[in-house]
């Protein structure tokens, strides 16, 4: 099968979040058996500059009355895995991918419109044939529409399009006046198609014109057709729910495994869990936390945003911090919540450490050092940290939503089954009650070891995920009639 991934980010080249992980790791894992290609903007990051690329095509792209030049560079990563970078200095040679501290770049719509138009033109010019186009999020959501409207040739006759939604909270909604720039026929700017309350909504193009919509967990696929979690698109998604499903993301155990993790002080496995605690001692001393390492350490590693449950956290912490424990929060993001968390960390300085920065190494150290990972996200399409935590014997306490619901099973002391703990709702008293129950289990060393081992044994690798995507691609190639 020939598969082409369209994505706005992919590790190791450029990443801002979960999309970057999937964008890099899923194609790489699929390349073990399929011919895989990836096309993304050339952000001219250090990691892109490091690899050998060859310019293979240059042409111009018309947007409204303006013409922009596009150069496509090719990098061969492995015999089965090729990456194409779409270059244009004006659009992509910037410090960040989507915006800086003053907000999103004002020309984001045109930047990614350019990327999509150039990507389609490139594939067409080169006469490259693909069975599957796999598009991701709003930045590539117009591809299914461009393909069906502007490229109705024999080359693409059999190509089917999967559109992945990684987070419905980001829809690529822009001023309606920008629709003109797309060059699309006027009827498409209507509520039935790309209009969303007078604005232009890019995600709608992916939902309507793709042959299949994938999300990053089965539970999230169900949640996005509900009013509470549908971000205004639940009606549309419900209409297309016959072509919607969810596959839980995998994780990269070459990066996230305490047996080989180079960032942590003491490597360990499920057979040597005694070696986990030195990581807590080391972190406490590094951070100047003068406490005995038997004290339970709770951690939260997260973007600071409303989605991640910061409101609940701020209400919960003053009560929770009465207990004999320490809480470390690693995260950056929204200024409003950050200020509130800083105030709280000042008030509870002896029990709450707020590490307000982004640091890959610290994320690893914290996974290894903590006893419990807390994830109160309001919604979580997949979530990665709870899956890393399982491997690190760090027991997750999570809200039962999206990928958290799918990856965590409640531990039942009677059957000794389960790998963590889940809660619903926002009742602080109930959540505190649950955390206290978990803390009492932490005191029972043998029981705790069992919960840890249950988590450590599970396999969430991308290799396990690949057959699910291949089954989906095969299904839409053979059973699903072409959309449009
Ligand atoms: P999202 O993509 O919604 O931000 P995910 O849980 O899917 O959430 O992925 C978050 C990723 O970013 C994880 O790999 C996590 O470890 C990492 N991360 C988040 N905040 C930080 C931080 N402050 N420092 C280091 N890594 C972080």
Coordinates of C-alpha atoms and ligand atoms in Angstrom, one line a residue:
X1 CA 0.0 0.0 0.0
X2 CA 1.3 3.5 -0.8
X3 CA 0.3 5.9 2.0
X4 CA 0.8 9.7 2.0
X5 CA 0.6 11.6 5.4
X6 CA -0.2 15.3 5.3
X7 CA 0.7 16.9 8.6
X8 CA 1.7 20.2 10.0
X9 CA 4.0 18.6 12.5
X10 CA 6.0 15.4 13.0
X11 CA 8.8 14.4 15.3
X12 CA 11.7 14.6 15.1
X13 CA 11.4 17.5 12.6
X14 CA 8.9 19.8 14.4
X15 CA 6.5 19.4 17.2
X16 CA 4.2 21.4 19.5
X17 CA 2.0 18.6 20.9
X18 CA 0.4 15.2 20.5
X19 CA 0.0 15.6 16.7
X20 CA 3.7 15.9 16.4
X21 CA 4.2 12.5 18.1
X22 CA 1.6 10.8 16.0
X23 CA 2.7 12.6 12.8
X24 CA 6.2 11.2 13.2
X25 CA 5.7 7.8 14.8
X26 CA 2.7 6.4 13.0
X27 CA 4.2 6.8 9.5
X28 CA 7.5 5.4 10.8
X29 CA 5.8 2.3 12.3
X30 CA 3.7 1.8 9.1
X31 CA 6.8 1.9 7.0
X32 CA 7.8 -1.5 8.5
X33 CA 5.5 -3.1 6.0
X34 CA 4.1 -0.3 3.6
X35 CA 5.5 2.4 1.4
X36 CA 5.0 5.5 3.4
X37 CA 5.4 9.2 2.5
X38 CA 5.0 12.3 4.6
X39 CA 4.6 15.8 3.5
X40 CA 4.9 18.8 5.9
X41 CA 6.0 22.4 5.9
X42 CA 9.7 23.2 6.0
X43 CA 9.9 25.2 9.2
X44 CA 13.7 25.2 8.8
X45 CA 14.1 23.9 12.4
X46 CA 17.5 22.6 13.5
X47 CA 16.2 19.0 13.2
X48 CA 15.1 19.6 9.6
X49 CA 18.4 21.3 8.8
X50 CA 20.3 18.4 10.2
X51 CA 19.0 15.9 7.6
X52 CA 20.0 15.6 4.0
X53 CA 17.4 17.0 1.7
X54 CA 17.3 17.3 -2.1
X55 CA 15.2 20.0 -3.8
X56 CA 13.1 18.0 -6.3
X57 CA 10.4 20.4 -7.5
X58 CA 9.8 24.2 -7.6
X59 CA 6.6 25.9 -8.8
X60 CA 4.4 28.8 -7.9
X61 CA 1.1 28.8 -6.0
X62 CA -1.6 31.3 -6.6
X63 CA -3.6 32.6 -3.6
X64 CA -6.1 35.3 -4.4
X65 CA -4.2 37.9 -6.5
X66 CA -0.8 36.9 -5.1
X67 CA 1.7 34.3 -6.3
X68 CA 4.0 32.5 -3.9
X69 CA 6.9 30.3 -4.8
X70 CA 7.1 26.7 -3.5
X71 CA 10.1 24.4 -3.3
X72 CA 9.7 20.8 -2.4
X73 CA 12.6 19.0 -0.8
X74 CA 12.9 15.3 -0.4
X75 CA 14.5 13.3 2.4
X76 CA 14.8 9.5 2.3
X77 CA 14.6 8.4 5.9
X78 CA 14.6 4.6 5.1
X79 CA 13.9 2.6 2.0
X80 CA 10.2 2.6 2.8
X81 CA 9.9 6.1 4.3
X82 CA 10.2 9.3 2.4
X83 CA 9.6 12.8 3.7
X84 CA 8.8 15.9 1.5
X85 CA 9.2 19.3 3.0
X86 CA 7.3 22.2 1.4
X87 CA 9.5 25.3 1.6
X88 CA 8.6 29.0 1.5
X89 CA 10.7 31.3 3.7
X90 CA 8.0 33.9 4.1
X91 CA 5.5 31.4 5.5
X92 CA 7.5 28.9 7.4
X93 CA 10.9 30.3 8.5
X94 CA 9.6 31.5 11.8
X95 CA 10.6 30.9 15.4
X96 CA 7.4 28.9 16.2
X97 CA 5.0 26.7 14.2
X98 CA 1.7 28.5 14.8
X99 CA 2.4 31.6 16.9
X100 CA 4.3 33.3 19.7
X101 CA 3.6 34.7 23.1
X102 CA 1.4 37.4 21.6
X103 CA -0.9 34.8 20.0
X104 CA -1.4 32.8 16.8
X105 CA 0.3 34.2 13.7
X106 CA -2.3 36.4 11.9
X107 CA -1.7 34.7 8.6
X108 CA -2.1 31.1 9.7
X109 CA -5.0 30.5 7.4
X110 CA -3.0 31.6 4.3
X111 CA 0.1 29.7 5.6
X112 CA -1.6 26.4 5.7
X113 CA -3.7 27.1 2.6
X114 CA -0.5 27.6 0.8
X115 CA 0.9 24.3 2.3
X116 CA -2.1 22.3 1.2
X117 CA -2.3 23.8 -2.3
X118 CA 1.4 23.3 -2.8
X119 CA 1.3 19.7 -1.5
X120 CA -1.5 18.8 -3.9
X121 CA 0.1 20.5 -6.8
X122 CA 3.4 18.7 -6.1
X123 CA 1.8 15.2 -5.9
X124 CA -0.1 15.9 -9.1
X125 CA 3.0 17.3 -11.0
X126 CA 5.1 14.3 -9.9
X127 CA 2.4 11.8 -10.9
X128 CA 2.8 10.1 -7.6
X129 CA 0.1 7.5 -7.0
X130 CA -1.3 6.8 -3.5
X131 CA -3.9 4.4 -2.2
X132 CA -4.4 6.4 1.0
X133 CA -4.1 10.1 1.8
X134 CA -4.0 10.5 5.6
X135 CA -4.7 14.1 6.6
X136 CA -4.5 15.4 10.1
X137 CA -6.3 18.3 11.9
X138 CA -7.5 21.6 10.4
X139 CA -4.1 22.5 8.8
X140 CA -4.6 19.7 6.2
X141 CA -8.4 19.4 6.3
X142 CA -8.9 21.0 2.9
X143 CA -7.0 18.3 1.1
X144 CA -10.0 16.0 0.8
X145 CA -12.0 18.8 -0.7
X146 CA -9.2 19.9 -3.1
X147 CA -8.7 16.3 -4.2
X148 CA -12.4 15.7 -4.9
X149 CA -13.0 19.0 -6.6
X150 CA -9.8 20.0 -8.4
X151 CA -8.0 16.7 -9.1
X152 CA -10.5 14.4 -10.7
X153 CA -7.9 12.5 -12.8
X154 CA -7.0 8.9 -13.3
X155 CA -4.1 9.4 -11.0
X156 CA -6.3 9.9 -8.0
X157 CA -9.3 7.8 -9.1
X158 CA -8.7 5.1 -6.4
X159 CA -7.2 7.3 -3.7
X160 CA -9.2 7.2 -0.5
X161 CA -8.8 9.9 2.2
X162 CA -8.7 9.3 6.0
X163 CA -9.0 12.5 8.1
X164 CA -7.8 12.3 11.7
X165 CA -9.1 14.6 14.4
X166 CA -6.5 14.9 17.1
X167 CA -8.3 17.5 19.2
X168 CA -11.7 18.9 18.2
X169 CA -11.0 22.0 20.3
X170 CA -8.9 23.3 17.4
X171 CA -11.0 23.7 14.2
X172 CA -9.1 26.3 12.2
X173 CA -11.9 28.9 12.3
X174 CA -11.1 32.2 10.5
X175 CA -12.9 35.3 9.2
X176 CA -15.4 34.4 6.5
X177 CA -13.8 36.9 4.1
X178 CA -10.8 34.6 3.8
X179 CA -12.9 32.0 2.0
X180 CA -12.2 34.0 -1.2
X181 CA -8.5 33.1 -1.0
X182 CA -9.3 29.4 -1.4
X183 CA -10.5 29.9 -5.0
X184 CA -13.3 27.4 -4.2
X185 CA -16.8 27.9 -5.7
X186 CA -19.1 30.2 -3.7
X187 CA -21.7 27.6 -2.8
X188 CA -19.1 25.9 -0.5
X189 CA -19.3 28.9 1.8
X190 CA -22.6 27.9 3.3
X191 CA -23.6 26.3 6.6
X192 CA -23.9 22.9 4.8
X193 CA -20.3 23.1 3.9
X194 CA -17.5 25.3 5.2
X195 CA -19.3 28.2 6.9
X196 CA -19.7 28.1 10.6
X197 CA -21.8 31.0 12.0
X198 CA -20.4 33.4 9.4
X199 CA -16.9 32.2 9.7
X200 CA -14.8 29.8 7.7
X201 CA -14.2 26.5 9.5
X202 CA -11.4 24.4 8.0
X203 CA -12.2 21.2 10.0
X204 CA -15.6 20.9 8.4
X205 CA -13.9 20.3 5.0
X206 CA -12.1 17.3 6.4
X207 CA -15.2 15.9 8.1
X208 CA -17.5 16.3 5.1
X209 CA -15.2 15.4 2.2
X210 CA -13.0 12.6 3.6
X211 CA -13.9 8.9 3.1
X212 CA -13.3 8.2 6.8
X213 CA -12.8 10.2 10.0
X214 CA -10.5 8.8 12.6
X215 CA -10.0 10.1 16.1
X216 CA -7.3 9.1 18.6
X217 CA -9.3 6.9 20.9
X218 CA -12.6 4.9 20.6
X219 CA -14.2 6.8 23.5
X220 CA -13.3 10.2 22.0
X221 CA -15.0 9.1 18.8
X222 CA -18.2 8.6 20.8
X223 CA -17.8 11.8 22.8
X224 CA -17.4 14.2 19.9
X225 CA -20.9 13.4 18.7
X226 CA -22.3 14.7 22.0
X227 CA -23.3 18.3 22.7
X228 CA -20.9 18.6 25.7
X229 CA -17.8 17.6 23.8
X230 CA -18.7 18.3 20.2
X231 CA -17.5 22.0 20.2
X232 CA -20.5 22.9 18.0
X233 CA -19.7 20.3 15.4
X234 CA -21.5 17.4 17.2
X235 CA -24.5 17.6 14.8
X236 CA -22.2 17.4 11.7
X237 CA -20.2 14.6 13.2
X238 CA -23.3 12.7 14.2
X239 CA -24.5 13.0 10.5
X240 CA -21.2 11.4 9.4
X241 CA -20.8 9.0 12.3
X242 CA -21.2 6.0 9.9
X243 CA -17.6 6.9 8.8
X244 CA -16.2 7.7 12.2
X245 CA -14.1 5.6 14.5
X246 CA -11.3 5.9 17.0
X247 CA -7.9 4.2 17.4
X248 CA -5.9 4.8 20.6
X249 CA -2.4 6.3 19.8
X250 CA 0.7 4.3 20.6
X251 CA 3.8 5.5 22.5
X252 CA 7.4 5.3 21.7
X253 CA 9.1 2.9 24.1
X254 CA 12.5 3.7 22.7
X255 CA 12.0 7.1 24.4
X256 CA 9.8 6.1 27.3
X257 CA 11.0 3.0 29.2
X258 CA 12.6 3.2 32.6
X259 CA 14.9 0.3 31.8
X260 CA 16.8 2.4 29.2
X261 CA 15.8 6.0 29.9
X262 CA 19.0 8.0 29.8
X263 CA 17.4 11.0 31.6
X264 CA 16.7 9.2 34.9
X265 CA 19.1 8.7 37.9
X266 CA 18.2 5.0 38.5
X267 CA 16.9 2.8 35.7
X268 CA 14.5 0.0 36.7
X269 CA 12.0 -2.5 35.5
X270 CA 8.9 -4.3 36.9
X271 CA 11.5 -6.8 38.3
X272 CA 13.5 -4.2 40.1
X273 CA 11.0 -1.7 41.4
X274 CA 13.1 -1.0 44.4
X275 CA 15.2 1.1 42.1
X276 CA 12.4 3.4 41.3
X277 CA 12.5 5.2 44.7
X278 CA 16.1 6.6 44.2
X279 CA 14.7 8.7 41.4
X280 CA 12.4 10.4 43.9
X281 CA 15.3 11.0 46.3
X282 CA 17.4 12.4 43.4
X283 CA 14.6 14.7 42.2
X284 CA 13.8 15.9 45.7
X285 CA 17.4 16.8 46.2
X286 CA 17.7 18.5 42.8
X287 CA 14.6 20.6 43.5
X288 CA 15.6 21.3 47.1
X289 CA 12.6 19.5 48.5
X290 CA 13.7 18.5 52.0
X291 CA 11.5 15.5 52.5
X292 CA 11.8 11.8 53.1
X293 CA 11.3 9.9 49.9
X294 CA 8.7 7.6 51.5
X295 CA 6.2 10.5 51.3
X296 CA 3.8 10.0 48.3
X297 CA 4.7 12.1 45.3
X298 CA 1.9 13.1 43.0
X299 CA 2.7 14.7 39.6
X300 CA 1.0 16.4 36.8
X301 CA 2.8 17.0 33.5
X302 CA 0.6 19.1 31.2
X303 CA -0.1 22.1 29.0
X304 CA -1.6 24.7 31.4
X305 CA -5.0 25.1 29.8
X306 CA -8.6 24.9 30.6
X307 CA -8.8 21.5 28.8
X308 CA -6.4 20.0 31.2
X309 CA -8.6 20.6 34.2
X310 CA -6.8 23.5 35.8
X311 CA -10.0 24.9 37.3
X312 CA -10.6 21.6 39.2
X313 CA -7.0 21.4 40.1
X314 CA -7.1 24.9 41.7
X315 CA -10.1 23.9 43.8
X316 CA -8.7 20.5 44.7
X317 CA -5.2 21.3 45.7
X318 CA -5.9 23.4 48.8
X319 CA -7.8 20.4 50.2
X320 CA -5.5 17.7 49.0
X321 CA -2.4 19.5 50.3
X322 CA -3.6 19.0 53.8
X323 CA -2.5 15.4 53.4
X324 CA 1.0 14.1 54.0
X325 CA 2.3 14.2 50.4
X326 CA 4.1 16.3 47.9
X327 CA 2.7 17.5 44.5
X328 CA 4.8 18.6 41.5
X329 CA 3.3 20.3 38.5
X330 CA 5.3 20.6 35.3
X331 CA 3.7 22.8 32.7
X332 CA 3.5 25.9 30.6
X333 CA 0.7 27.6 28.8
X334 CA -2.3 29.9 29.5
X335 CA -1.3 33.0 31.5
X336 CA -4.5 33.2 33.5
X337 CA -4.2 29.7 35.0
X338 CA -0.4 30.0 35.3
X339 CA -0.8 33.1 37.6
X340 CA -3.3 31.3 39.8
X341 CA -1.1 28.2 40.1
X342 CA 1.9 30.4 40.9
X343 CA -0.1 32.0 43.8
X344 CA -1.1 28.6 45.1
X345 CA 2.5 27.3 44.9
X346 CA 3.6 30.4 46.9
X347 CA 0.9 29.8 49.5
X348 CA 1.7 26.0 49.8
X349 CA 5.4 26.3 49.2
X350 CA 6.2 23.3 51.4
X351 CA 3.9 20.9 49.6
X352 CA 3.5 22.1 46.0
X353 CA 6.2 22.7 43.5
X354 CA 5.3 24.4 40.3
X355 CA 7.9 23.9 37.5
X356 CA 6.6 26.5 35.1
X357 CA 8.8 25.5 32.1
X358 CA 8.9 23.0 29.2
X359 CA 11.6 20.4 29.8
X360 CA 11.7 17.0 28.2
X361 CA 14.3 15.7 30.7
X362 CA 12.3 16.8 33.6
X363 CA 9.2 15.1 32.2
X364 CA 11.1 11.8 32.2
X365 CA 12.6 12.4 35.7
X366 CA 9.1 13.2 37.0
X367 CA 7.6 10.1 35.5
X368 CA 10.3 8.0 37.1
X369 CA 10.2 9.8 40.5
X370 CA 6.4 10.1 41.1
X371 CA 4.2 7.5 42.7
X372 CA 1.0 8.8 41.2
X373 CA 0.2 10.8 38.1
X374 CA -2.9 13.0 38.3
X375 CA -4.8 13.9 35.1
X376 CA -8.0 15.7 35.6
X377 CA -8.5 16.8 31.9
X378 CA -12.0 18.0 31.1
X379 CA -11.6 16.1 27.8
X380 CA -8.6 14.1 26.5
X381 CA -8.7 12.8 22.9
X382 CA -5.9 10.3 23.7
X383 CA -3.4 11.6 26.3
X384 CA 0.1 10.4 26.4
X385 CA 1.4 10.9 30.0
X386 CA -1.0 8.4 31.5
X387 CA 0.4 5.8 29.1
X388 CA 4.0 6.7 29.9
X389 CA 3.2 6.6 33.6
X390 CA 2.0 3.0 33.3
X391 CA 5.4 2.0 31.9
X392 CA 7.1 3.9 34.8
X393 CA 5.1 2.2 37.5
X394 CA 3.5 5.6 38.3
X395 CA -0.1 4.9 39.1
X396 CA -2.5 7.1 37.1
X397 CA -5.6 8.8 38.7
X398 CA -7.5 10.2 35.8
X399 CA -10.9 11.5 34.7
X400 CA -12.8 8.8 32.8
X401 CA -12.8 10.6 29.4
X402 CA -11.5 9.9 25.9
X403 CA -8.2 8.1 25.8
X404 CA -7.9 8.2 29.6
X405 CA -11.0 6.0 29.7
X406 CA -9.6 3.6 27.1
X407 CA -6.1 3.2 28.6
X408 CA -6.8 3.1 32.3
X409 CA -8.8 0.4 34.0
X410 CA -9.9 0.8 37.7
X411 CA -7.8 -1.4 40.0
X412 CA -10.0 -3.8 42.0
X413 CA -8.3 -5.0 45.2
X414 CA -10.6 -8.1 45.2
X415 CA -9.5 -9.4 41.7
X416 CA -6.1 -7.6 41.6
X417 CA -7.0 -6.5 38.1
X418 CA -6.6 -2.9 36.8
X419 CA -3.8 -0.4 36.3
X420 CA -5.0 2.8 37.8
X421 CA -8.0 4.8 39.0
X422 CA -10.7 6.9 37.4
X423 CA -13.2 9.5 38.5
X424 CA -16.2 11.3 36.9
X425 CA -17.7 14.6 37.7
X426 CA -16.3 17.6 39.5
X427 CA -17.2 16.9 43.1
X428 CA -14.0 17.8 45.0
X429 CA -15.1 15.7 48.1
X430 CA -15.5 12.6 45.9
X431 CA -12.2 13.0 44.2
X432 CA -10.4 13.6 47.5
X433 CA -12.0 10.5 48.8
X434 CA -10.7 8.5 45.9
X435 CA -7.2 10.0 46.2
X436 CA -7.2 9.1 49.9
X437 CA -8.3 5.6 49.1
X438 CA -5.4 5.3 46.6
X439 CA -2.9 6.7 49.2
X440 CA -4.0 4.1 51.7
X441 CA -3.2 1.4 49.0
X442 CA 0.2 3.1 48.5
X443 CA 0.9 2.2 52.2
X444 CA 0.3 -1.5 51.4
X445 CA 3.6 -2.2 49.6
X446 CA 2.6 -5.5 48.1
X447 CA -0.7 -4.3 46.8
X448 CA 0.9 -1.2 45.3
X449 CA 3.5 -3.3 43.5
X450 CA 0.7 -5.3 41.9
X451 CA -1.0 -2.1 40.6
X452 CA 2.4 -0.9 39.3
X453 CA 3.2 -4.2 37.6
X454 CA -0.2 -4.4 35.9
X455 CA 0.6 -1.1 34.3
X456 CA 4.2 -1.9 33.4
X457 CA 3.2 -5.1 31.7
X458 CA 0.8 -3.5 29.2
X459 CA 2.0 -2.8 25.7
X460 CA 0.9 0.4 24.1
X461 CA 3.6 0.4 21.4
X462 CA 3.0 1.8 17.9
X463 CA 3.7 -1.7 16.6
X464 CA 0.5 -2.9 18.3
X465 CA -1.4 0.0 16.7
X466 CA -0.2 -0.4 13.1
X467 CA -2.5 -3.4 12.4
X468 CA -5.5 -1.3 13.4
X469 CA -4.7 1.4 10.9
X470 CA -3.9 -1.1 8.2
X471 CA -7.3 -2.8 8.8
X472 CA -9.0 0.7 8.6
X473 CA -7.1 1.5 5.3
X474 CA -8.0 -1.9 3.8
X475 CA -11.6 -1.5 4.9
X476 CA -12.0 1.9 3.2
X477 CA -10.2 0.7 0.1
X478 CA -12.4 -2.3 -0.3
X479 CA -15.7 -1.7 1.4
X480 CA -16.3 2.1 1.6
X481 CA -17.7 3.7 -1.5
X482 CA -15.7 6.8 -2.6
X483 CA -17.1 10.0 -1.1
X484 CA -17.8 12.4 -4.0
Ligands
LIG1 P1 -1.5 17.5 24.4 O1 -1.0 17.0 23.1 O2 -3.0 17.8 24.5 O3 -0.7 18.6 25.0 P2 -0.7 14.9 25.3 O4 -0.8 14.2 26.7 O5 -1.2 14.1 24.2 O6 -1.3 16.3 25.5 O7 0.9 15.1 25.0 C1 1.6 16.0 25.8 C2 3.1 15.7 25.6 O8 3.9 16.9 25.9 C3 3.6 14.6 26.4 O9 4.7 14.0 25.8 C4 4.2 15.4 27.7 O10 5.2 14.7 28.4 C5 4.7 16.6 27.0 N1 4.7 17.8 27.9 C6 3.7 18.6 28.2 N2 4.1 19.6 29.0 C7 5.4 19.5 29.2 C8 6.4 20.2 29.9 N3 6.1 21.3 30.6 N4 7.7 19.7 29.8 C9 8.0 18.6 29.1 N5 7.1 17.9 28.4 C10 5.8 18.3 28.5

